[in-house]
Amino acid sequence: MPPALDDLAVAALVGLAATARERAHAPYSGFAVGAAVVADDDRVFAACNVENASYGLSLCAERAALAEAVARGVRAVRAVVVVAGGGEPPRPCGACLQWIAELGGPGTEIVSVSIGGARERASLRDLLPRPYRLGSEGAGDR
Ligand code: THU
């Protein structure tokens, strides 16, 4: 398992996620979120949430960052940092946890940071202990 992010790395990632958050398109919820993803080759990809007038089409910051990483050739990530407003650290939603499970593993680090200062560090195994996995039924066996 790769080493945990040190404090300096976390600080830099929070900065990148916070900058991405400033570009959030969140006119419906008013809740701006930024995320930074660390790939297994240490490249970092940051993104913001992108809402839509058809509310259900809105995209979370974490999934936007993961999609950007994949488009740049990433197939595995080791950490995700999420930054949002409010008093509580912003835990990724269930859909985002499932996306993190696709590219990460039980030890993937998730760092949640509220602009107000509250922080939480967790592993994917803590937040989504038993992710959905597509078994052999997904290989076209109908
Ligand atoms: N949101 C994220 O970007 N990440 C999450 O993990 C949860 C929620 C966004 C979606 C929506 O634009 C806004 O926060 C309010 O739910």
Tab-separated table of N, CA and C and ligand atoms in Angstrom:
chain	number	residue	atom	x	y	z
A	1	MET	N	0.852	-1.204	0.000
A	1	MET	CA	0.000	0.000	0.000
A	1	MET	C	0.887	1.253	0.000
A	2	PRO	N	0.592	2.261	-0.834
A	2	PRO	CA	1.429	3.471	-0.848
A	2	PRO	C	1.329	4.201	0.478
A	3	PRO	N	2.363	4.986	0.829
A	3	PRO	CA	2.325	5.699	2.111
A	3	PRO	C	1.188	6.699	2.151
A	4	ALA	N	0.706	6.960	3.362
A	4	ALA	CA	-0.369	7.942	3.525
A	4	ALA	C	0.155	9.323	3.132
A	5	LEU	N	-0.760	10.171	2.733
A	5	LEU	CA	-0.389	11.545	2.384
A	5	LEU	C	0.160	12.238	3.629
A	6	ASP	N	1.295	12.943	3.481
A	6	ASP	CA	1.781	13.702	4.633
A	6	ASP	C	1.074	15.060	4.686
A	7	ASP	N	1.325	15.789	5.773
A	7	ASP	CA	0.591	17.045	5.999
A	7	ASP	C	0.825	18.058	4.878
A	8	LEU	N	2.052	18.063	4.353
A	8	LEU	CA	2.380	19.005	3.279
A	8	LEU	C	1.577	18.675	2.022
A	9	ALA	N	1.494	17.392	1.702
A	9	ALA	CA	0.729	16.971	0.524
A	9	ALA	C	-0.740	17.311	0.708
A	10	VAL	N	-1.258	17.054	1.895
A	10	VAL	CA	-2.674	17.365	2.138
A	10	VAL	C	-2.918	18.860	1.957
A	11	ALA	N	-2.011	19.676	2.488
A	11	ALA	CA	-2.189	21.132	2.374
A	11	ALA	C	-2.202	21.564	0.907
A	12	ALA	N	-1.301	21.003	0.107
A	12	ALA	CA	-1.250	21.371	-1.316
A	12	ALA	C	-2.521	20.928	-2.032
A	13	LEU	N	-2.989	19.734	-1.699
A	13	LEU	CA	-4.193	19.203	-2.355
A	13	LEU	C	-5.437	19.996	-1.961
A	14	VAL	N	-5.488	20.402	-0.700
A	14	VAL	CA	-6.614	21.234	-0.256
A	14	VAL	C	-6.623	22.537	-1.049
A	15	GLY	N	-5.435	23.102	-1.277
A	15	GLY	CA	-5.340	24.333	-2.060
A	15	GLY	C	-5.850	24.149	-3.484
A	16	LEU	N	-5.467	23.038	-4.106
A	16	LEU	CA	-5.913	22.778	-5.482
A	16	LEU	C	-7.426	22.554	-5.536
A	17	ALA	N	-7.943	21.812	-4.563
A	17	ALA	CA	-9.392	21.556	-4.527
A	17	ALA	C	-10.157	22.852	-4.251
A	18	ALA	N	-9.613	23.681	-3.388
A	18	ALA	CA	-10.287	24.948	-3.058
A	18	ALA	C	-10.314	25.880	-4.273
A	19	THR	N	-9.238	25.866	-5.045
A	19	THR	CA	-9.206	26.693	-6.267
A	19	THR	C	-10.231	26.177	-7.277
A	20	ALA	N	-10.280	24.869	-7.442
A	20	ALA	CA	-11.284	24.289	-8.354
A	20	ALA	C	-12.693	24.627	-7.873
A	21	ARG	N	-12.881	24.603	-6.568
A	21	ARG	CA	-14.201	24.906	-5.988
A	21	ARG	C	-14.688	26.302	-6.382
A	22	GLU	N	-13.756	27.214	-6.539
A	22	GLU	CA	-14.146	28.578	-6.917
A	22	GLU	C	-14.795	28.612	-8.299
A	23	ARG	N	-14.577	27.559	-9.096
A	23	ARG	CA	-15.156	27.503	-10.439
A	23	ARG	C	-16.447	26.677	-10.470
A	24	ALA	N	-16.953	26.285	-9.300
A	24	ALA	CA	-18.161	25.454	-9.255
A	24	ALA	C	-19.322	26.129	-9.994
A	25	HIS	N	-20.088	25.297	-10.674
A	25	HIS	CA	-21.339	25.779	-11.285
A	25	HIS	C	-22.456	25.187	-10.422
A	26	ALA	N	-22.886	25.959	-9.436
A	26	ALA	CA	-23.852	25.446	-8.455
A	26	ALA	C	-24.973	26.459	-8.202
A	27	PRO	N	-25.645	26.904	-9.285
A	27	PRO	CA	-26.670	27.944	-9.109
A	27	PRO	C	-27.932	27.426	-8.422
A	28	TYR	N	-28.120	26.127	-8.376
A	28	TYR	CA	-29.374	25.570	-7.830
A	28	TYR	C	-29.241	25.272	-6.342
A	29	SER	N	-28.161	24.630	-5.959
A	29	SER	CA	-27.976	24.318	-4.529
A	29	SER	C	-27.230	25.436	-3.801
A	30	GLY	N	-26.431	26.191	-4.537
A	30	GLY	CA	-25.579	27.181	-3.876
A	30	GLY	C	-24.448	26.540	-3.080
A	31	PHE	N	-24.237	25.245	-3.253
A	31	PHE	CA	-23.227	24.506	-2.491
A	31	PHE	C	-22.051	24.177	-3.416
A	32	ALA	N	-20.993	24.932	-3.290
A	32	ALA	CA	-19.825	24.743	-4.154
A	32	ALA	C	-18.885	23.710	-3.538
A	33	VAL	N	-18.421	22.798	-4.377
A	33	VAL	CA	-17.532	21.716	-3.925
A	33	VAL	C	-16.329	21.652	-4.867
A	34	GLY	N	-15.161	21.378	-4.306
A	34	GLY	CA	-13.964	21.126	-5.106
A	34	GLY	C	-13.358	19.804	-4.687
A	35	ALA	N	-12.732	19.129	-5.623
A	35	ALA	CA	-12.091	17.852	-5.304
A	35	ALA	C	-10.750	17.764	-6.012
A	36	ALA	N	-9.804	17.112	-5.378
A	36	ALA	CA	-8.509	16.816	-5.997
A	36	ALA	C	-8.239	15.329	-5.832
A	37	VAL	N	-7.869	14.709	-6.930
A	37	VAL	CA	-7.630	13.269	-6.962
A	37	VAL	C	-6.140	13.039	-7.185
A	38	VAL	N	-5.540	12.141	-6.416
A	38	VAL	CA	-4.130	11.784	-6.605
A	38	VAL	C	-4.075	10.421	-7.289
A	39	ALA	N	-3.480	10.396	-8.471
A	39	ALA	CA	-3.352	9.141	-9.212
A	39	ALA	C	-2.210	8.307	-8.642
A	40	ASP	N	-2.151	7.048	-9.039
A	40	ASP	CA	-1.084	6.168	-8.527
A	40	ASP	C	0.298	6.595	-9.031
A	41	ASP	N	0.328	7.408	-10.101
A	41	ASP	CA	1.622	7.934	-10.571
A	41	ASP	C	1.880	9.344	-10.015
A	42	ASP	N	1.072	9.733	-9.015
A	42	ASP	CA	1.218	11.008	-8.288
A	42	ASP	C	0.752	12.231	-9.063
A	43	ARG	N	0.211	12.042	-10.253
A	43	ARG	CA	-0.412	13.196	-10.903
A	43	ARG	C	-1.674	13.572	-10.130
A	44	VAL	N	-2.025	14.851	-10.183
A	44	VAL	CA	-3.194	15.353	-9.448
A	44	VAL	C	-4.178	15.985	-10.428
A	45	PHE	N	-5.452	15.705	-10.222
A	45	PHE	CA	-6.513	16.249	-11.063
A	45	PHE	C	-7.570	16.868	-10.152
A	46	ALA	N	-7.912	18.110	-10.451
A	46	ALA	CA	-8.881	18.813	-9.603
A	46	ALA	C	-10.080	19.233	-10.435
A	47	ALA	N	-11.240	19.285	-9.796
A	47	ALA	CA	-12.460	19.686	-10.502
A	47	ALA	C	-13.488	20.176	-9.478
A	48	CYS	N	-14.591	20.684	-10.015
A	48	CYS	CA	-15.665	21.239	-9.177
A	48	CYS	C	-16.993	20.557	-9.532
A	49	ASN	N	-17.999	20.806	-8.720
A	49	ASN	CA	-19.322	20.282	-9.085
A	49	ASN	C	-19.927	21.122	-10.209
A	50	VAL	N	-20.727	20.454	-11.034
A	50	VAL	CA	-21.351	21.083	-12.204
A	50	VAL	C	-22.829	20.735	-12.175
A	51	GLU	N	-23.652	21.697	-11.802
A	51	GLU	CA	-25.095	21.425	-11.698
A	51	GLU	C	-25.800	21.688	-13.029
A	52	ASN	N	-27.050	21.215	-13.084
A	52	ASN	CA	-27.838	21.330	-14.309
A	52	ASN	C	-29.275	21.688	-13.948
A	53	ALA	N	-29.954	22.409	-14.850
A	53	ALA	CA	-31.346	22.788	-14.625
A	53	ALA	C	-32.219	21.554	-14.421
A	54	SER	N	-31.838	20.451	-15.037
A	54	SER	CA	-32.469	19.164	-14.745
A	54	SER	C	-31.662	18.568	-13.592
A	55	TYR	N	-32.102	18.855	-12.372
A	55	TYR	CA	-31.269	18.680	-11.172
A	55	TYR	C	-30.505	17.355	-11.118
A	56	GLY	N	-31.197	16.285	-11.491
A	56	GLY	CA	-30.597	14.955	-11.354
A	56	GLY	C	-29.376	14.741	-12.240
A	57	LEU	N	-29.159	15.618	-13.193
A	57	LEU	CA	-27.999	15.483	-14.074
A	57	LEU	C	-26.749	16.129	-13.491
A	58	SER	N	-26.899	16.743	-12.330
A	58	SER	CA	-25.759	17.433	-11.726
A	58	SER	C	-24.623	16.460	-11.429
A	59	LEU	N	-23.412	16.968	-11.578
A	59	LEU	CA	-22.224	16.126	-11.398
A	59	LEU	C	-21.435	16.602	-10.180
A	60	CYS	N	-21.103	15.671	-9.322
A	60	CYS	CA	-20.311	16.010	-8.131
A	60	CYS	C	-18.856	16.292	-8.518
A	61	ALA	N	-18.201	17.065	-7.673
A	61	ALA	CA	-16.803	17.430	-7.915
A	61	ALA	C	-15.902	16.198	-7.982
A	62	GLU	N	-16.146	15.222	-7.118
A	62	GLU	CA	-15.277	14.037	-7.082
A	62	GLU	C	-15.351	13.270	-8.397
A	63	ARG	N	-16.565	13.082	-8.889
A	63	ARG	CA	-16.702	12.335	-10.146
A	63	ARG	C	-16.133	13.130	-11.312
A	64	ALA	N	-16.293	14.450	-11.283
A	64	ALA	CA	-15.705	15.281	-12.346
A	64	ALA	C	-14.184	15.122	-12.350
A	65	ALA	N	-13.575	15.120	-11.164
A	65	ALA	CA	-12.115	14.983	-11.072
A	65	ALA	C	-11.675	13.584	-11.508
A	66	LEU	N	-12.427	12.580	-11.115
A	66	LEU	CA	-12.078	11.203	-11.510
A	66	LEU	C	-12.207	11.025	-13.025
A	67	ALA	N	-13.234	11.626	-13.618
A	67	ALA	CA	-13.409	11.520	-15.069
A	67	ALA	C	-12.254	12.200	-15.798
A	68	GLU	N	-11.835	13.345	-15.287
A	68	GLU	CA	-10.680	14.043	-15.869
A	68	GLU	C	-9.428	13.168	-15.784
A	69	ALA	N	-9.238	12.528	-14.629
A	69	ALA	CA	-8.068	11.658	-14.456
A	69	ALA	C	-8.095	10.510	-15.474
A	70	VAL	N	-9.246	9.890	-15.607
A	70	VAL	CA	-9.350	8.765	-16.546
A	70	VAL	C	-9.084	9.233	-17.971
A	71	ALA	N	-9.604	10.398	-18.316
A	71	ALA	CA	-9.387	10.920	-19.671
A	71	ALA	C	-7.912	11.192	-19.938
A	72	ARG	N	-7.143	11.378	-18.861
A	72	ARG	CA	-5.692	11.611	-19.005
A	72	ARG	C	-4.894	10.329	-18.849
A	73	GLY	N	-5.583	9.200	-18.824
A	73	GLY	CA	-4.881	7.918	-18.832
A	73	GLY	C	-4.772	7.214	-17.498
A	74	VAL	N	-5.322	7.820	-16.450
A	74	VAL	CA	-5.231	7.208	-15.118
A	74	VAL	C	-6.184	6.007	-15.028
A	75	ARG	N	-5.700	4.946	-14.371
A	75	ARG	CA	-6.557	3.789	-14.121
A	75	ARG	C	-6.587	3.399	-12.651
A	76	ALA	N	-5.835	4.120	-11.820
A	76	ALA	CA	-5.852	3.836	-10.379
A	76	ALA	C	-5.560	5.126	-9.609
A	77	VAL	N	-6.297	5.319	-8.530
A	77	VAL	CA	-6.072	6.512	-7.694
A	77	VAL	C	-5.771	6.076	-6.266
A	78	ARG	N	-5.034	6.934	-5.554
A	78	ARG	CA	-4.698	6.578	-4.166
A	78	ARG	C	-5.280	7.513	-3.131
A	79	ALA	N	-5.773	8.677	-3.559
A	79	ALA	CA	-6.368	9.594	-2.584
A	79	ALA	C	-7.335	10.549	-3.263
A	80	VAL	N	-8.322	10.981	-2.492
A	80	VAL	CA	-9.287	11.982	-2.958
A	80	VAL	C	-9.464	12.998	-1.838
A	81	VAL	N	-9.320	14.279	-2.185
A	81	VAL	CA	-9.509	15.356	-1.213
A	81	VAL	C	-10.734	16.159	-1.645
A	82	VAL	N	-11.643	16.395	-0.716
A	82	VAL	CA	-12.885	17.119	-1.021
A	82	VAL	C	-12.964	18.355	-0.145
A	83	VAL	N	-13.299	19.476	-0.747
A	83	VAL	CA	-13.401	20.745	-0.015
A	83	VAL	C	-14.762	21.369	-0.291
A	84	ALA	N	-15.452	21.784	0.778
A	84	ALA	CA	-16.757	22.434	0.616
A	84	ALA	C	-16.983	23.403	1.771
A	85	GLY	N	-18.044	24.195	1.656
A	85	GLY	CA	-18.399	25.112	2.732
A	85	GLY	C	-19.169	24.374	3.822
A	86	GLY	N	-19.690	25.117	4.772
A	86	GLY	CA	-20.453	24.483	5.851
A	86	GLY	C	-19.548	24.066	6.992
A	87	GLY	N	-20.175	23.640	8.066
A	87	GLY	CA	-19.419	23.330	9.275
A	87	GLY	C	-18.860	21.925	9.314
A	88	GLU	N	-19.467	21.016	8.557
A	88	GLU	CA	-19.079	19.605	8.613
A	88	GLU	C	-18.126	19.255	7.480
A	89	PRO	N	-17.191	18.354	7.719
A	89	PRO	CA	-16.357	17.888	6.603
A	89	PRO	C	-17.239	17.216	5.551
A	90	PRO	N	-17.059	17.542	4.273
A	90	PRO	CA	-17.947	17.021	3.224
A	90	PRO	C	-17.570	15.607	2.781
A	91	ARG	N	-18.227	14.617	3.328
A	91	ARG	CA	-17.974	13.238	2.894
A	91	ARG	C	-18.514	13.042	1.481
A	92	PRO	N	-17.809	12.285	0.639
A	92	PRO	CA	-18.343	11.999	-0.694
A	92	PRO	C	-19.684	11.273	-0.604
A	93	CYS	N	-20.560	11.565	-1.550
A	93	CYS	CA	-21.860	10.882	-1.581
A	93	CYS	C	-21.664	9.428	-2.008
A	94	GLY	N	-22.700	8.654	-1.919
A	94	GLY	CA	-22.615	7.226	-2.251
A	94	GLY	C	-22.175	6.971	-3.678
A	95	ALA	N	-22.705	7.764	-4.606
A	95	ALA	CA	-22.320	7.572	-6.011
A	95	ALA	C	-20.828	7.828	-6.187
A	96	CYS	N	-20.323	8.861	-5.541
A	96	CYS	CA	-18.888	9.171	-5.660
A	96	CYS	C	-18.042	8.093	-4.997
A	97	LEU	N	-18.503	7.557	-3.872
A	97	LEU	CA	-17.758	6.466	-3.227
A	97	LEU	C	-17.662	5.265	-4.161
A	98	GLN	N	-18.747	4.974	-4.857
A	98	GLN	CA	-18.717	3.858	-5.803
A	98	GLN	C	-17.743	4.142	-6.942
A	99	TRP	N	-17.673	5.372	-7.386
A	99	TRP	CA	-16.691	5.760	-8.423
A	99	TRP	C	-15.272	5.622	-7.884
A	100	ILE	N	-15.067	6.023	-6.644
A	100	ILE	CA	-13.732	5.895	-6.054
A	100	ILE	C	-13.360	4.416	-5.958
A	101	ALA	N	-14.355	3.584	-5.638
A	101	ALA	CA	-14.100	2.145	-5.548
A	101	ALA	C	-13.687	1.565	-6.904
A	102	GLU	N	-14.188	2.143	-7.973
A	102	GLU	CA	-13.851	1.659	-9.316
A	102	GLU	C	-12.358	1.802	-9.602
A	103	LEU	N	-11.785	2.899	-9.127
A	103	LEU	CA	-10.390	3.222	-9.457
A	103	LEU	C	-9.451	3.069	-8.266
A	104	GLY	N	-10.020	2.944	-7.080
A	104	GLY	CA	-9.206	2.833	-5.875
A	104	GLY	C	-9.355	1.456	-5.250
A	105	GLY	N	-9.040	1.400	-3.971
A	105	GLY	CA	-9.163	0.151	-3.230
A	105	GLY	C	-9.554	0.470	-1.813
A	106	PRO	N	-9.639	-0.546	-0.970
A	106	PRO	CA	-10.073	-0.314	0.415
A	106	PRO	C	-9.223	0.726	1.134
A	107	GLY	N	-7.937	0.822	0.777
A	107	GLY	CA	-7.047	1.748	1.469
A	107	GLY	C	-6.991	3.143	0.859
A	108	THR	N	-7.742	3.378	-0.178
A	108	THR	CA	-7.739	4.715	-0.790
A	108	THR	C	-8.126	5.752	0.250
A	109	GLU	N	-7.310	6.784	0.335
A	109	GLU	CA	-7.533	7.819	1.359
A	109	GLU	C	-8.566	8.831	0.904
A	110	ILE	N	-9.432	9.217	1.802
A	110	ILE	CA	-10.424	10.253	1.519
A	110	ILE	C	-10.300	11.317	2.600
A	111	VAL	N	-9.948	12.519	2.163
A	111	VAL	CA	-9.766	13.628	3.097
A	111	VAL	C	-10.864	14.646	2.835
A	112	SER	N	-11.671	14.907	3.856
A	112	SER	CA	-12.791	15.847	3.743
A	112	SER	C	-12.462	17.096	4.539
A	113	VAL	N	-12.609	18.238	3.884
A	113	VAL	CA	-12.212	19.497	4.516
A	113	VAL	C	-13.303	20.536	4.323
A	114	SER	N	-13.756	21.112	5.428
A	114	SER	CA	-14.710	22.214	5.298
A	114	SER	C	-13.938	23.528	5.357
A	115	ILE	N	-14.429	24.478	4.571
A	115	ILE	CA	-13.781	25.787	4.534
A	115	ILE	C	-13.718	26.363	5.950
A	116	GLY	N	-14.703	25.988	6.767
A	116	GLY	CA	-14.727	26.446	8.159
A	116	GLY	C	-13.619	25.859	9.012
A	117	GLY	N	-12.909	24.833	8.503
A	117	GLY	CA	-11.762	24.302	9.235
A	117	GLY	C	-11.894	22.856	9.688
A	118	ALA	N	-13.109	22.297	9.700
A	118	ALA	CA	-13.273	20.914	10.161
A	118	ALA	C	-12.696	19.941	9.132
A	119	ARG	N	-12.015	18.910	9.630
A	119	ARG	CA	-11.382	17.928	8.745
A	119	ARG	C	-11.679	16.519	9.186
A	120	GLU	N	-11.681	15.621	8.212
A	120	GLU	CA	-11.849	14.202	8.533
A	120	GLU	C	-11.026	13.404	7.539
A	121	ARG	N	-10.289	12.414	8.044
A	121	ARG	CA	-9.564	11.502	7.153
A	121	ARG	C	-10.132	10.116	7.340
A	122	ALA	N	-10.345	9.450	6.228
A	122	ALA	CA	-10.911	8.107	6.288
A	122	ALA	C	-10.354	7.297	5.124
A	123	SER	N	-10.555	5.996	5.209
A	123	SER	CA	-10.244	5.130	4.078
A	123	SER	C	-11.548	4.760	3.402
A	124	LEU	N	-11.424	4.394	2.136
A	124	LEU	CA	-12.643	3.976	1.427
A	124	LEU	C	-13.320	2.831	2.183
A	125	ARG	N	-12.514	1.962	2.792
A	125	ARG	CA	-13.118	0.819	3.505
A	125	ARG	C	-14.010	1.284	4.663
A	126	ASP	N	-13.729	2.464	5.223
A	126	ASP	CA	-14.557	2.995	6.316
A	126	ASP	C	-15.894	3.507	5.784
A	127	LEU	N	-15.843	4.178	4.635
A	127	LEU	CA	-17.033	4.875	4.135
A	127	LEU	C	-17.891	4.000	3.225
A	128	LEU	N	-17.230	3.048	2.549
A	128	LEU	CA	-17.974	2.119	1.674
A	128	LEU	C	-17.333	0.739	1.811
A	129	PRO	N	-17.677	0.035	2.884
A	129	PRO	CA	-16.981	-1.228	3.173
A	129	PRO	C	-17.209	-2.315	2.131
A	130	ARG	N	-18.366	-2.316	1.530
A	130	ARG	CA	-18.667	-3.400	0.584
A	130	ARG	C	-19.213	-2.821	-0.716
A	131	PRO	N	-18.323	-2.275	-1.559
A	131	PRO	CA	-18.790	-1.658	-2.812
A	131	PRO	C	-19.437	-2.677	-3.734
A	132	TYR	N	-20.246	-2.205	-4.602
A	132	TYR	CA	-20.811	-3.058	-5.653
A	132	TYR	C	-19.696	-3.555	-6.554
A	133	ARG	N	-19.709	-4.839	-6.885
A	133	ARG	CA	-18.773	-5.406	-7.857
A	133	ARG	C	-19.556	-6.173	-8.891
A	134	LEU	N	-19.216	-5.940	-10.148
A	134	LEU	CA	-19.876	-6.670	-11.223
A	134	LEU	C	-19.221	-8.037	-11.358
A	135	GLY	N	-19.999	-9.077	-11.178
A	135	GLY	CA	-19.443	-10.422	-11.261
A	135	GLY	C	-19.514	-10.969	-12.670
A	136	SER	N	-19.449	-12.274	-12.782
A	136	SER	CA	-19.420	-12.903	-14.098
A	136	SER	C	-20.719	-12.644	-14.865
A	137	GLU	N	-21.803	-12.283	-14.123
A	137	GLU	CA	-23.057	-11.994	-14.803
A	137	GLU	C	-22.937	-10.776	-15.694
A	138	GLY	N	-21.871	-9.994	-15.489
A	138	GLY	CA	-21.664	-8.805	-16.306
A	138	GLY	C	-20.938	-9.100	-17.607
A	139	ALA	N	-20.552	-10.327	-17.790
A	139	ALA	CA	-19.762	-10.647	-18.979
A	139	ALA	C	-20.641	-11.105	-20.144
A	140	GLY	N	-21.918	-10.777	-20.062
A	140	GLY	CA	-22.798	-11.092	-21.177
A	140	GLY	C	-23.556	-12.388	-21.002
A	141	ASP	N	-23.490	-12.968	-19.818
A	141	ASP	CA	-24.185	-14.222	-19.557
A	141	ASP	C	-25.635	-13.930	-19.155
A	142	ARG	N	-26.531	-13.950	-20.140
A	142	ARG	CA	-27.936	-13.658	-19.829
A	142	ARG	C	-28.724	-14.940	-19.828
B	1	THU	N1	-21.819	17.378	-4.255
B	1	THU	C1	-20.529	17.102	-4.607
B	1	THU	O1	-19.954	17.782	-5.457
B	1	THU	N2	-19.919	16.055	-3.986
B	1	THU	C2	-20.516	15.233	-3.086
B	1	THU	O2	-19.914	14.260	-2.649
B	1	THU	C3	-21.865	15.506	-2.636
B	1	THU	C4	-22.563	16.642	-3.268
B	1	THU	C5	-22.506	18.479	-4.930
B	1	THU	C6	-23.638	18.033	-5.811
B	1	THU	C7	-24.499	19.266	-5.851
B	1	THU	O3	-24.027	20.110	-6.888
B	1	THU	C8	-24.237	19.949	-4.516
B	1	THU	O4	-23.082	19.335	-3.974
B	1	THU	C9	-25.379	19.815	-3.525
B	1	THU	O5	-25.706	18.497	-3.292
